[in-house]
JSON list of C-alpha atoms in Angstrom, two decimals:
[
{"chain": "A", "resi": 1, "resn": "UNK", "atom": "CA", "xyz": [264.28, 63.41, 76.38]},
{"chain": "A", "resi": 2, "resn": "UNK", "atom": "CA", "xyz": [262.35, 64.01, 79.55]},
{"chain": "A", "resi": 3, "resn": "UNK", "atom": "CA", "xyz": [259.37, 66.26, 78.70]},
{"chain": "A", "resi": 4, "resn": "UNK", "atom": "CA", "xyz": [260.72, 69.48, 80.22]},
{"chain": "A", "resi": 5, "resn": "UNK", "atom": "CA", "xyz": [263.66, 71.87, 79.92]},
{"chain": "A", "resi": 6, "resn": "UNK", "atom": "CA", "xyz": [267.19, 71.01, 81.01]},
{"chain": "A", "resi": 7, "resn": "UNK", "atom": "CA", "xyz": [267.28, 73.72, 83.67]},
{"chain": "A", "resi": 8, "resn": "UNK", "atom": "CA", "xyz": [264.17, 72.48, 85.52]},
{"chain": "A", "resi": 9, "resn": "UNK", "atom": "CA", "xyz": [263.25, 69.81, 88.04]},
{"chain": "A", "resi": 10, "resn": "UNK", "atom": "CA", "xyz": [259.79, 68.25, 87.78]},
{"chain": "A", "resi": 11, "resn": "UNK", "atom": "CA", "xyz": [258.08, 65.44, 89.71]},
{"chain": "A", "resi": 12, "resn": "UNK", "atom": "CA", "xyz": [257.48, 61.86, 88.60]},
{"chain": "A", "resi": 13, "resn": "UNK", "atom": "CA", "xyz": [253.90, 61.46, 89.82]},
{"chain": "A", "resi": 14, "resn": "UNK", "atom": "CA", "xyz": [252.54, 58.48, 87.90]},
{"chain": "A", "resi": 15, "resn": "UNK", "atom": "CA", "xyz": [254.13, 55.20, 86.95]},
{"chain": "A", "resi": 16, "resn": "UNK", "atom": "CA", "xyz": [252.75, 52.98, 84.20]},
{"chain": "A", "resi": 17, "resn": "UNK", "atom": "CA", "xyz": [248.99, 53.38, 83.76]},
{"chain": "A", "resi": 18, "resn": "UNK", "atom": "CA", "xyz": [246.39, 53.52, 81.00]},
{"chain": "A", "resi": 19, "resn": "UNK", "atom": "CA", "xyz": [247.54, 55.27, 77.85]},
{"chain": "A", "resi": 20, "resn": "UNK", "atom": "CA", "xyz": [244.06, 56.58, 77.16]},
{"chain": "A", "resi": 21, "resn": "UNK", "atom": "CA", "xyz": [241.69, 55.18, 79.76]},
{"chain": "A", "resi": 22, "resn": "UNK", "atom": "CA", "xyz": [241.54, 52.61, 82.49]},
{"chain": "A", "resi": 23, "resn": "UNK", "atom": "CA", "xyz": [241.82, 49.19, 80.88]},
{"chain": "A", "resi": 24, "resn": "UNK", "atom": "CA", "xyz": [244.08, 50.29, 78.03]},
{"chain": "A", "resi": 25, "resn": "UNK", "atom": "CA", "xyz": [247.71, 49.21, 78.00]},
{"chain": "A", "resi": 26, "resn": "UNK", "atom": "CA", "xyz": [249.80, 50.76, 80.77]},
{"chain": "A", "resi": 27, "resn": "UNK", "atom": "CA", "xyz": [251.50, 53.01, 78.22]},
{"chain": "A", "resi": 28, "resn": "UNK", "atom": "CA", "xyz": [251.61, 56.28, 80.17]},
{"chain": "A", "resi": 29, "resn": "UNK", "atom": "CA", "xyz": [253.76, 58.08, 82.71]},
{"chain": "A", "resi": 30, "resn": "UNK", "atom": "CA", "xyz": [252.87, 61.31, 84.53]},
{"chain": "A", "resi": 31, "resn": "UNK", "atom": "CA", "xyz": [255.06, 64.32, 85.33]},
{"chain": "A", "resi": 32, "resn": "UNK", "atom": "CA", "xyz": [254.07, 67.39, 87.36]},
{"chain": "A", "resi": 33, "resn": "UNK", "atom": "CA", "xyz": [255.79, 70.74, 86.88]},
{"chain": "A", "resi": 34, "resn": "UNK", "atom": "CA", "xyz": [257.22, 72.72, 89.80]},
{"chain": "A", "resi": 35, "resn": "UNK", "atom": "CA", "xyz": [254.82, 75.04, 91.59]},
{"chain": "A", "resi": 36, "resn": "UNK", "atom": "CA", "xyz": [251.33, 74.66, 93.03]},
{"chain": "A", "resi": 37, "resn": "UNK", "atom": "CA", "xyz": [249.80, 71.71, 91.18]},
{"chain": "A", "resi": 38, "resn": "UNK", "atom": "CA", "xyz": [247.18, 70.70, 93.76]},
{"chain": "A", "resi": 39, "resn": "UNK", "atom": "CA", "xyz": [244.42, 72.38, 91.83]},
{"chain": "A", "resi": 40, "resn": "UNK", "atom": "CA", "xyz": [243.85, 72.40, 88.12]},
{"chain": "A", "resi": 41, "resn": "UNK", "atom": "CA", "xyz": [245.48, 75.61, 87.06]},
{"chain": "A", "resi": 42, "resn": "UNK", "atom": "CA", "xyz": [247.50, 75.96, 83.88]},
{"chain": "A", "resi": 43, "resn": "UNK", "atom": "CA", "xyz": [251.18, 75.86, 84.75]},
{"chain": "A", "resi": 44, "resn": "UNK", "atom": "CA", "xyz": [253.46, 78.67, 83.57]},
{"chain": "A", "resi": 45, "resn": "UNK", "atom": "CA", "xyz": [256.11, 75.98, 82.90]},
{"chain": "A", "resi": 46, "resn": "UNK", "atom": "CA", "xyz": [256.54, 74.42, 79.45]},
{"chain": "A", "resi": 47, "resn": "UNK", "atom": "CA", "xyz": [256.21, 70.76, 78.55]},
{"chain": "A", "resi": 48, "resn": "UNK", "atom": "CA", "xyz": [258.68, 69.93, 75.80]},
{"chain": "A", "resi": 49, "resn": "UNK", "atom": "CA", "xyz": [258.91, 67.38, 72.99]},
{"chain": "A", "resi": 50, "resn": "UNK", "atom": "CA", "xyz": [260.56, 64.10, 73.94]},
{"chain": "A", "resi": 51, "resn": "UNK", "atom": "CA", "xyz": [261.66, 63.48, 70.33]},
{"chain": "A", "resi": 52, "resn": "UNK", "atom": "CA", "xyz": [261.65, 65.05, 66.88]},
{"chain": "A", "resi": 53, "resn": "UNK", "atom": "CA", "xyz": [258.39, 64.84, 64.96]},
{"chain": "A", "resi": 54, "resn": "UNK", "atom": "CA", "xyz": [255.38, 66.37, 63.25]},
{"chain": "A", "resi": 55, "resn": "UNK", "atom": "CA", "xyz": [252.34, 67.55, 65.22]},
{"chain": "A", "resi": 56, "resn": "UNK", "atom": "CA", "xyz": [249.39, 65.82, 63.54]},
{"chain": "A", "resi": 57, "resn": "UNK", "atom": "CA", "xyz": [246.54, 66.49, 65.96]},
{"chain": "A", "resi": 58, "resn": "UNK", "atom": "CA", "xyz": [245.64, 68.78, 68.84]},
{"chain": "A", "resi": 59, "resn": "UNK", "atom": "CA", "xyz": [242.32, 68.82, 70.64]},
{"chain": "A", "resi": 60, "resn": "UNK", "atom": "CA", "xyz": [240.80, 68.77, 74.11]},
{"chain": "A", "resi": 61, "resn": "UNK", "atom": "CA", "xyz": [244.13, 68.73, 75.96]},
{"chain": "A", "resi": 62, "resn": "UNK", "atom": "CA", "xyz": [245.85, 66.30, 73.59]},
{"chain": "A", "resi": 63, "resn": "UNK", "atom": "CA", "xyz": [248.86, 66.86, 71.35]},
{"chain": "A", "resi": 64, "resn": "UNK", "atom": "CA", "xyz": [249.81, 64.01, 69.02]},
{"chain": "A", "resi": 65, "resn": "UNK", "atom": "CA", "xyz": [253.35, 63.94, 67.61]},
{"chain": "A", "resi": 66, "resn": "UNK", "atom": "CA", "xyz": [254.12, 61.63, 64.68]},
{"chain": "A", "resi": 67, "resn": "UNK", "atom": "CA", "xyz": [257.76, 60.53, 64.82]},
{"chain": "A", "resi": 68, "resn": "UNK", "atom": "CA", "xyz": [257.92, 59.01, 61.32]},
{"chain": "A", "resi": 69, "resn": "UNK", "atom": "CA", "xyz": [256.42, 62.21, 59.85]},
{"chain": "A", "resi": 70, "resn": "UNK", "atom": "CA", "xyz": [254.04, 60.48, 57.44]},
{"chain": "A", "resi": 71, "resn": "UNK", "atom": "CA", "xyz": [251.10, 62.38, 58.95]},
{"chain": "A", "resi": 72, "resn": "UNK", "atom": "CA", "xyz": [249.25, 59.26, 60.13]},
{"chain": "A", "resi": 73, "resn": "UNK", "atom": "CA", "xyz": [248.72, 58.36, 63.78]},
{"chain": "A", "resi": 74, "resn": "UNK", "atom": "CA", "xyz": [248.14, 54.72, 62.80]},
{"chain": "A", "resi": 75, "resn": "UNK", "atom": "CA", "xyz": [251.66, 54.08, 61.48]},
{"chain": "A", "resi": 76, "resn": "UNK", "atom": "CA", "xyz": [255.06, 54.16, 63.15]},
{"chain": "A", "resi": 77, "resn": "UNK", "atom": "CA", "xyz": [255.82, 55.74, 66.51]},
{"chain": "A", "resi": 78, "resn": "UNK", "atom": "CA", "xyz": [253.43, 58.35, 67.93]},
{"chain": "A", "resi": 79, "resn": "UNK", "atom": "CA", "xyz": [253.68, 60.29, 71.18]},
{"chain": "A", "resi": 80, "resn": "UNK", "atom": "CA", "xyz": [250.59, 61.47, 73.08]},
{"chain": "A", "resi": 81, "resn": "UNK", "atom": "CA", "xyz": [251.00, 64.48, 75.35]},
{"chain": "A", "resi": 82, "resn": "UNK", "atom": "CA", "xyz": [247.81, 64.93, 77.42]},
{"chain": "A", "resi": 83, "resn": "UNK", "atom": "CA", "xyz": [246.50, 67.68, 79.68]},
{"chain": "A", "resi": 84, "resn": "UNK", "atom": "CA", "xyz": [248.14, 70.40, 77.56]},
{"chain": "A", "resi": 85, "resn": "UNK", "atom": "CA", "xyz": [246.35, 73.75, 77.83]},
{"chain": "A", "resi": 86, "resn": "UNK", "atom": "CA", "xyz": [244.95, 75.24, 74.62]},
{"chain": "A", "resi": 87, "resn": "UNK", "atom": "CA", "xyz": [246.77, 78.54, 75.14]},
{"chain": "A", "resi": 88, "resn": "UNK", "atom": "CA", "xyz": [250.27, 78.47, 73.57]},
{"chain": "A", "resi": 89, "resn": "UNK", "atom": "CA", "xyz": [249.84, 74.81, 72.53]},
{"chain": "A", "resi": 90, "resn": "UNK", "atom": "CA", "xyz": [251.83, 73.49, 69.53]},
{"chain": "A", "resi": 91, "resn": "UNK", "atom": "CA", "xyz": [249.79, 73.55, 66.34]},
{"chain": "A", "resi": 92, "resn": "UNK", "atom": "CA", "xyz": [248.97, 70.93, 63.72]},
{"chain": "A", "resi": 93, "resn": "UNK", "atom": "CA", "xyz": [251.59, 70.96, 60.99]},
{"chain": "A", "resi": 94, "resn": "UNK", "atom": "CA", "xyz": [254.43, 72.20, 63.22]},
{"chain": "A", "resi": 95, "resn": "UNK", "atom": "CA", "xyz": [257.59, 70.13, 63.19]},
{"chain": "A", "resi": 96, "resn": "UNK", "atom": "CA", "xyz": [259.14, 70.09, 66.66]},
{"chain": "A", "resi": 97, "resn": "UNK", "atom": "CA", "xyz": [262.61, 68.98, 67.55]},
{"chain": "A", "resi": 98, "resn": "UNK", "atom": "CA", "xyz": [263.30, 67.28, 70.89]},
{"chain": "A", "resi": 99, "resn": "UNK", "atom": "CA", "xyz": [263.16, 69.81, 73.74]},
{"chain": "A", "resi": 100, "resn": "UNK", "atom": "CA", "xyz": [261.05, 72.36, 71.83]},
{"chain": "A", "resi": 101, "resn": "UNK", "atom": "CA", "xyz": [257.89, 73.60, 73.54]},
{"chain": "A", "resi": 102, "resn": "UNK", "atom": "CA", "xyz": [254.68, 71.55, 73.31]},
{"chain": "A", "resi": 103, "resn": "UNK", "atom": "CA", "xyz": [252.56, 73.68, 75.67]},
{"chain": "A", "resi": 104, "resn": "UNK", "atom": "CA", "xyz": [251.65, 74.22, 79.31]},
{"chain": "A", "resi": 105, "resn": "UNK", "atom": "CA", "xyz": [250.59, 71.36, 81.60]},
{"chain": "A", "resi": 106, "resn": "UNK", "atom": "CA", "xyz": [247.05, 71.66, 82.93]},
{"chain": "A", "resi": 107, "resn": "UNK", "atom": "CA", "xyz": [244.05, 69.45, 83.65]},
{"chain": "A", "resi": 108, "resn": "UNK", "atom": "CA", "xyz": [242.52, 70.03, 80.22]},
{"chain": "A", "resi": 109, "resn": "UNK", "atom": "CA", "xyz": [241.14, 66.92, 78.55]},
{"chain": "A", "resi": 110, "resn": "UNK", "atom": "CA", "xyz": [240.72, 63.49, 80.05]},
{"chain": "A", "resi": 111, "resn": "UNK", "atom": "CA", "xyz": [240.42, 62.81, 83.77]},
{"chain": "A", "resi": 112, "resn": "UNK", "atom": "CA", "xyz": [242.75, 64.77, 86.03]},
{"chain": "A", "resi": 113, "resn": "UNK", "atom": "CA", "xyz": [242.69, 65.98, 89.63]},
{"chain": "A", "resi": 114, "resn": "UNK", "atom": "CA", "xyz": [245.91, 68.02, 89.47]},
{"chain": "A", "resi": 115, "resn": "UNK", "atom": "CA", "xyz": [248.05, 69.86, 86.92]},
{"chain": "A", "resi": 116, "resn": "UNK", "atom": "CA", "xyz": [250.42, 67.46, 85.16]},
{"chain": "A", "resi": 117, "resn": "UNK", "atom": "CA", "xyz": [251.58, 66.07, 81.83]},
{"chain": "A", "resi": 118, "resn": "UNK", "atom": "CA", "xyz": [250.43, 62.59, 80.80]},
{"chain": "A", "resi": 119, "resn": "UNK", "atom": "CA", "xyz": [252.92, 61.04, 78.35]},
{"chain": "A", "resi": 120, "resn": "UNK", "atom": "CA", "xyz": [252.19, 57.88, 76.34]},
{"chain": "A", "resi": 121, "resn": "UNK", "atom": "CA", "xyz": [253.24, 56.25, 73.08]},
{"chain": "A", "resi": 122, "resn": "UNK", "atom": "CA", "xyz": [251.91, 54.01, 70.35]},
{"chain": "A", "resi": 123, "resn": "UNK", "atom": "CA", "xyz": [253.51, 51.97, 67.60]},
{"chain": "A", "resi": 124, "resn": "UNK", "atom": "CA", "xyz": [251.42, 51.23, 64.50]},
{"chain": "A", "resi": 125, "resn": "UNK", "atom": "CA", "xyz": [248.30, 52.23, 66.42]},
{"chain": "A", "resi": 126, "resn": "UNK", "atom": "CA", "xyz": [248.95, 50.00, 69.46]},
{"chain": "A", "resi": 127, "resn": "UNK", "atom": "CA", "xyz": [249.75, 51.32, 72.92]},
{"chain": "A", "resi": 128, "resn": "UNK", "atom": "CA", "xyz": [253.26, 50.34, 74.05]},
{"chain": "A", "resi": 129, "resn": "UNK", "atom": "CA", "xyz": [253.45, 49.48, 77.75]},
{"chain": "A", "resi": 130, "resn": "UNK", "atom": "CA", "xyz": [255.78, 51.66, 79.81]},
{"chain": "A", "resi": 131, "resn": "UNK", "atom": "CA", "xyz": [256.57, 48.62, 81.97]},
{"chain": "A", "resi": 132, "resn": "UNK", "atom": "CA", "xyz": [256.98, 46.09, 79.17]},
{"chain": "A", "resi": 133, "resn": "UNK", "atom": "CA", "xyz": [259.79, 44.83, 76.99]},
{"chain": "A", "resi": 134, "resn": "UNK", "atom": "CA", "xyz": [260.23, 48.29, 75.39]},
{"chain": "A", "resi": 135, "resn": "UNK", "atom": "CA", "xyz": [260.20, 50.72, 78.32]},
{"chain": "A", "resi": 136, "resn": "UNK", "atom": "CA", "xyz": [260.50, 54.49, 77.97]},
{"chain": "A", "resi": 137, "resn": "UNK", "atom": "CA", "xyz": [264.06, 55.76, 77.78]},
{"chain": "A", "resi": 138, "resn": "UNK", "atom": "CA", "xyz": [263.93, 59.45, 78.68]},
{"chain": "A", "resi": 139, "resn": "UNK", "atom": "CA", "xyz": [267.41, 60.98, 78.95]},
{"chain": "A", "resi": 140, "resn": "UNK", "atom": "CA", "xyz": [268.68, 57.58, 80.07]},
{"chain": "A", "resi": 141, "resn": "UNK", "atom": "CA", "xyz": [265.91, 57.14, 82.67]},
{"chain": "A", "resi": 142, "resn": "UNK", "atom": "CA", "xyz": [264.30, 53.74, 82.04]},
{"chain": "A", "resi": 143, "resn": "UNK", "atom": "CA", "xyz": [260.69, 53.17, 83.13]},
{"chain": "A", "resi": 144, "resn": "UNK", "atom": "CA", "xyz": [259.49, 50.09, 84.98]},
{"chain": "A", "resi": 145, "resn": "UNK", "atom": "CA", "xyz": [256.35, 49.08, 86.84]},
{"chain": "A", "resi": 146, "resn": "UNK", "atom": "CA", "xyz": [255.83, 48.37, 90.49]},
{"chain": "A", "resi": 147, "resn": "UNK", "atom": "CA", "xyz": [252.99, 45.88, 90.09]},
{"chain": "A", "resi": 148, "resn": "UNK", "atom": "CA", "xyz": [250.01, 48.24, 90.33]},
{"chain": "A", "resi": 149, "resn": "UNK", "atom": "CA", "xyz": [248.54, 50.96, 88.16]},
{"chain": "A", "resi": 150, "resn": "UNK", "atom": "CA", "xyz": [250.40, 54.28, 88.68]},
{"chain": "A", "resi": 151, "resn": "UNK", "atom": "CA", "xyz": [253.08, 52.45, 90.71]},
{"chain": "A", "resi": 152, "resn": "UNK", "atom": "CA", "xyz": [256.46, 52.57, 89.02]},
{"chain": "A", "resi": 153, "resn": "UNK", "atom": "CA", "xyz": [260.04, 53.69, 88.80]},
{"chain": "A", "resi": 154, "resn": "UNK", "atom": "CA", "xyz": [262.53, 55.54, 86.63]},
{"chain": "A", "resi": 155, "resn": "UNK", "atom": "CA", "xyz": [266.07, 54.21, 86.86]},
{"chain": "A", "resi": 156, "resn": "UNK", "atom": "CA", "xyz": [269.30, 55.64, 85.46]},
{"chain": "A", "resi": 157, "resn": "UNK", "atom": "CA", "xyz": [272.48, 53.85, 86.44]},
{"chain": "A", "resi": 158, "resn": "UNK", "atom": "CA", "xyz": [272.35, 53.28, 90.19]},
{"chain": "A", "resi": 159, "resn": "UNK", "atom": "CA", "xyz": [269.71, 55.97, 90.83]},
{"chain": "A", "resi": 160, "resn": "UNK", "atom": "CA", "xyz": [266.01, 55.07, 91.08]},
{"chain": "A", "resi": 161, "resn": "UNK", "atom": "CA", "xyz": [263.06, 57.42, 91.50]},
{"chain": "A", "resi": 162, "resn": "UNK", "atom": "CA", "xyz": [259.65, 56.09, 92.52]},
{"chain": "A", "resi": 163, "resn": "UNK", "atom": "CA", "xyz": [256.42, 57.62, 91.27]},
{"chain": "A", "resi": 164, "resn": "UNK", "atom": "CA", "xyz": [254.68, 59.42, 94.13]},
{"chain": "A", "resi": 165, "resn": "UNK", "atom": "CA", "xyz": [251.36, 61.26, 93.99]},
{"chain": "A", "resi": 166, "resn": "UNK", "atom": "CA", "xyz": [252.46, 64.77, 94.94]},
{"chain": "A", "resi": 167, "resn": "UNK", "atom": "CA", "xyz": [255.65, 66.78, 94.91]},
{"chain": "A", "resi": 168, "resn": "UNK", "atom": "CA", "xyz": [258.54, 66.05, 97.24]},
{"chain": "A", "resi": 169, "resn": "UNK", "atom": "CA", "xyz": [262.26, 65.28, 97.20]},
{"chain": "A", "resi": 170, "resn": "UNK", "atom": "CA", "xyz": [261.63, 61.54, 96.68]},
{"chain": "A", "resi": 171, "resn": "UNK", "atom": "CA", "xyz": [260.10, 61.92, 93.21]},
{"chain": "A", "resi": 172, "resn": "UNK", "atom": "CA", "xyz": [261.89, 65.00, 91.93]},
{"chain": "A", "resi": 173, "resn": "UNK", "atom": "CA", "xyz": [263.67, 64.45, 88.61]},
{"chain": "A", "resi": 174, "resn": "UNK", "atom": "CA", "xyz": [265.76, 66.72, 86.41]},
{"chain": "A", "resi": 175, "resn": "UNK", "atom": "CA", "xyz": [267.56, 66.53, 83.08]}
]
């Protein structure tokens, strides 16, 4: 699923870029919640789980969800949710189903200049590129790259949304 509730519209603000840091595989996509995100305030909106899985680690803005539920980040599929505020954040040991609350987007952890959710994934400990042969499929929206870091698209059927830094009608997406 897209990482927010069905009754909301968020903004696709970052196409494929580093999963953890510049130079890592372009495994991540960014989504900004509605509201004033220009600063680094914690959003009142909720980021939600994109799939079912066990929360195996939370720290410094990160929430790690293990989709094969073996408790190890190094095996199977793992989702990284980054810039999640500590307050109300999912806790280690919780099992979340798709669409259940992860926490509130913020600027906590990592490098961020505006409130958003950074979403990335690994398989067997390796970052999986969002613009590669196994793109994200979030509610039928398929990710692709535009040639440069943070440049990218989400396409579902005949509709395409381009990642834009900021919030406007061009990059608004809903479930």
